[in-house]
XYZ file of C-alpha atoms in Angstrom:
258
model
C 27.088 29.874 -25.823
C 28.415 29.763 -22.253
C 25.450 31.771 -21.032
C 23.089 29.318 -22.687
C 24.881 26.466 -20.985
C 24.448 28.186 -17.580
C 20.753 28.777 -18.209
C 20.196 25.135 -19.165
C 22.214 23.937 -16.134
C 20.154 26.135 -13.763
C 16.906 24.859 -15.252
C 18.016 21.223 -14.950
C 19.145 21.776 -11.344
C 15.852 23.390 -10.448
C 13.983 20.509 -12.041
C 16.070 18.013 -10.103
C 15.470 19.794 -6.817
C 11.740 19.889 -7.534
C 11.726 16.110 -8.147
C 13.623 15.548 -4.912
C 11.135 17.721 -3.043
C 8.152 15.914 -4.576
C 9.619 12.554 -3.641
C 9.803 13.652 0.014
C 6.193 14.776 0.294
C 3.863 13.182 2.824
C 0.426 12.756 1.375
C -2.467 10.852 2.963
C -5.382 10.234 0.626
C -8.807 9.552 2.140
C -11.339 7.231 0.542
C -14.731 5.934 1.556
C -16.566 2.747 0.750
C -20.116 1.873 1.865
C -21.171 -1.737 2.246
C -24.151 -3.690 3.429
C -23.908 -4.875 6.991
C -24.399 -4.079 10.651
C -23.887 -0.390 11.213
C -20.260 0.451 12.023
C -17.132 2.049 10.553
C -13.918 0.169 9.823
C -10.813 2.233 9.100
C -7.868 0.831 7.142
C -4.475 2.482 6.765
C -2.612 1.331 3.647
C 0.999 2.035 2.817
C 3.236 0.309 0.267
C 6.638 0.653 -1.387
C 8.378 2.363 1.523
C 11.761 0.969 0.407
C 14.595 3.072 1.867
C 12.384 5.936 3.074
C 11.777 6.791 6.721
C 8.087 7.193 7.459
C 7.255 10.704 8.614
C 6.125 10.796 12.232
C 4.333 14.176 11.899
C 2.261 12.789 9.047
C 1.064 9.893 11.171
C 0.286 12.136 14.152
C -2.240 14.019 12.029
C -4.407 10.929 11.722
C -7.494 11.147 13.918
C -9.626 8.300 15.093
C -9.110 4.562 15.464
C -7.366 2.558 12.761
C -8.562 -1.073 12.776
C -5.840 -2.411 10.517
C -2.509 -1.036 9.307
C -1.701 -2.762 6.002
C 1.794 -2.762 4.571
C 1.216 -3.689 0.952
C 4.698 -4.891 0.149
C 8.202 -3.495 -0.341
C 8.624 -2.216 3.210
C 12.335 -2.679 2.518
C 14.871 -3.544 -0.137
C 18.616 -4.319 -0.207
C 19.449 -0.678 0.607
C 17.349 -0.579 3.801
C 19.234 -0.899 7.108
C 17.639 -3.084 9.764
C 17.391 -0.073 12.102
C 15.192 1.715 9.516
C 12.840 -1.292 9.343
C 12.448 -1.303 13.146
C 11.899 2.466 13.241
C 9.208 2.378 10.535
C 7.347 -0.486 12.197
C 7.383 1.282 15.569
C 5.865 4.362 13.985
C 3.124 2.333 12.306
C 2.388 0.470 15.570
C 1.120 3.770 17.005
C -1.787 3.586 14.571
C -2.949 0.020 15.156
C -2.263 -3.657 14.491
C 0.037 -4.248 11.518
C -0.524 -6.716 8.655
C 2.269 -7.254 6.122
C 2.090 -8.539 2.542
C 5.237 -9.522 0.681
C 6.510 -7.345 -2.159
C 9.054 -8.216 -4.820
C 11.942 -6.436 -2.989
C 11.340 -7.337 0.645
C 13.256 -10.598 0.618
C 16.426 -8.757 -0.504
C 17.120 -8.005 3.184
C 16.851 -11.703 4.014
C 13.555 -13.475 4.481
C 14.529 -15.118 7.758
C 15.748 -11.807 9.125
C 12.532 -10.047 8.172
C 10.354 -12.830 9.623
C 12.333 -12.559 12.875
C 11.736 -8.801 13.028
C 8.004 -9.211 12.335
C 7.674 -11.918 15.004
C 9.469 -9.728 17.500
C 7.335 -6.652 16.622
C 4.029 -8.559 16.542
C 3.434 -7.952 12.827
C 1.072 -10.425 11.145
C 2.375 -11.760 7.815
C -0.345 -12.505 5.280
C 0.835 -14.861 2.564
C -1.656 -17.074 0.775
C -3.932 -16.699 3.765
C -6.605 -14.544 5.339
C -7.341 -13.284 8.800
C -10.390 -11.719 10.419
C -10.053 -8.117 11.620
C -10.864 -8.587 15.317
C -13.522 -6.865 17.443
C -15.904 -5.998 14.596
C -19.625 -6.684 14.300
C -19.206 -7.510 10.634
C -16.964 -10.370 9.522
C -14.179 -8.628 7.603
C -11.269 -10.599 6.282
C -7.871 -9.349 5.142
C -6.836 -11.751 2.386
C -3.519 -11.771 0.569
C -1.274 -13.772 -1.714
C 2.499 -14.106 -1.701
C 4.221 -11.807 -4.168
C 3.702 -12.916 -7.740
C 7.409 -12.750 -8.528
C 7.967 -15.793 -6.266
C 5.611 -17.989 -8.358
C 4.155 -18.976 -4.975
C 0.876 -17.039 -5.162
C -1.958 -19.344 -4.039
C -5.318 -17.647 -4.588
C -7.475 -20.493 -3.308
C -5.609 -20.536 -0.015
C -6.039 -16.785 0.308
C -9.852 -17.110 0.070
C -10.628 -20.538 1.488
C -11.462 -19.370 5.016
C -13.828 -16.651 3.830
C -17.587 -17.313 3.909
C -19.935 -16.363 1.118
C -21.596 -13.640 3.209
C -18.322 -12.297 4.627
C -16.563 -9.123 3.524
C -13.154 -9.707 1.945
C -10.509 -7.018 1.601
C -7.876 -8.459 -0.765
C -4.258 -7.331 -0.956
C -1.620 -8.090 -3.582
C 1.535 -6.092 -3.908
C 1.217 -6.427 -7.689
C -2.182 -5.067 -8.781
C -1.960 -6.701 -12.198
C -3.683 -9.750 -10.619
C -6.817 -7.785 -9.690
C -8.718 -8.541 -12.928
C -8.148 -12.264 -12.403
C -9.304 -12.097 -8.771
C -12.463 -10.179 -9.715
C -13.382 -12.940 -12.165
C -12.703 -15.852 -9.810
C -13.392 -14.634 -6.257
C -15.547 -12.261 -4.258
C -13.779 -9.313 -2.715
C -15.289 -5.990 -1.711
C -12.040 -4.034 -1.736
C -8.680 -4.622 -3.438
C -5.427 -2.906 -2.513
C -2.005 -2.901 -4.172
C 1.035 -0.829 -5.066
C 4.249 -1.863 -6.837
C 3.883 0.419 -9.889
C 4.791 3.682 -8.122
C 2.435 5.466 -10.477
C 5.306 5.435 -12.936
C 7.339 7.487 -10.390
C 8.396 9.957 -13.097
C 5.706 10.815 -15.588
C 4.713 13.670 -17.877
C 0.967 14.171 -17.815
C -0.624 10.941 -19.053
C 2.693 9.483 -20.058
C 4.645 7.201 -17.731
C 6.169 3.749 -17.468
C 3.123 2.659 -15.445
C -0.348 4.145 -14.918
C -0.890 6.731 -12.205
C -2.251 5.428 -8.968
C -6.013 5.463 -8.519
C -8.970 4.599 -6.328
C -12.047 3.624 -8.282
C -14.900 1.154 -8.649
C -13.969 -1.619 -11.081
C -16.714 -4.112 -11.825
C -18.333 -3.283 -8.497
C -15.127 -3.642 -6.462
C -13.475 -0.701 -4.759
C -9.924 -0.810 -6.083
C -6.904 1.013 -4.758
C -3.631 1.123 -6.687
C -1.235 3.304 -4.798
C 1.663 5.399 -6.083
C 3.495 4.116 -2.995
C 5.405 6.072 -0.376
C 9.076 5.645 -1.311
C 11.132 5.274 -4.425
C 13.317 2.734 -6.149
C 16.664 3.298 -7.912
C 16.653 7.109 -7.734
C 14.943 9.221 -4.996
C 13.000 11.309 -7.503
C 9.346 11.736 -8.408
C 7.558 13.856 -10.969
C 3.855 13.773 -11.697
C 3.334 10.784 -9.372
C 3.327 12.077 -5.826
C 4.013 9.686 -2.925
C 0.881 8.406 -1.219
C -0.449 6.470 1.686
C -4.127 5.967 2.283
C -6.975 5.762 4.800
C -10.007 3.807 3.608
C -13.082 4.290 5.777
C -15.458 1.361 5.251
C -18.960 2.249 6.415
C -21.497 -0.473 6.931
C -24.885 1.121 6.576
C -27.132 -1.491 4.942
C -27.109 0.425 1.624
C -25.946 -0.458 -1.841
C -22.196 -0.506 -2.297
C -20.695 2.788 -3.349
C -17.344 4.549 -3.340
C -16.362 8.214 -3.228
């Protein structure tokens, strides 16, 4: 009986260590979208749900080429995250390009005023019920975002009101559950979100939330990320951490995604 207990304990320990290791992986997924427009390439870096985790510098150094917009899709921090960690992570992301931040459901736990002060100091653009043009492009490309849905302050009309009918809108919401509504009511070429962590711990097709994905949904390229960090426990299984590079190529062809 004691030997069986030891065997079970060793198996459980090995499983725990494997989940810790998977949670600490650094995975960049690459996606491509082709849109009509003047010929050029626009590169977006998307990362969400960092939480307590320190972004890996070596991972970012492997990124080649210009990044036109670094998008933090919410939950850069939570109540566990020290201020020094927030500064460090922003500094690392600044090496890639200009940073745009969208509120998640945990960010305000560190103090909204405190976070706004940090972003102002570090030249991070907050997108909340608003949109902004990505500068220095031949095509008019907007980053559009709502406030986090948990605040009951999400204002979709405000997020889209600046965008022209012929413009290209890249929409961000921390919570991707709003995407179906946005597809029905507004015109966006790309949607990006996180929040669900891919279930964080899942067994094959079974998890608390669906696995992250990048797919065409009703003609809209849709990214739902597993996120980079973890909540509650620093463990992952079957839902590896992710951040993303989306290369948007304007080539005057029909929209497609690979």
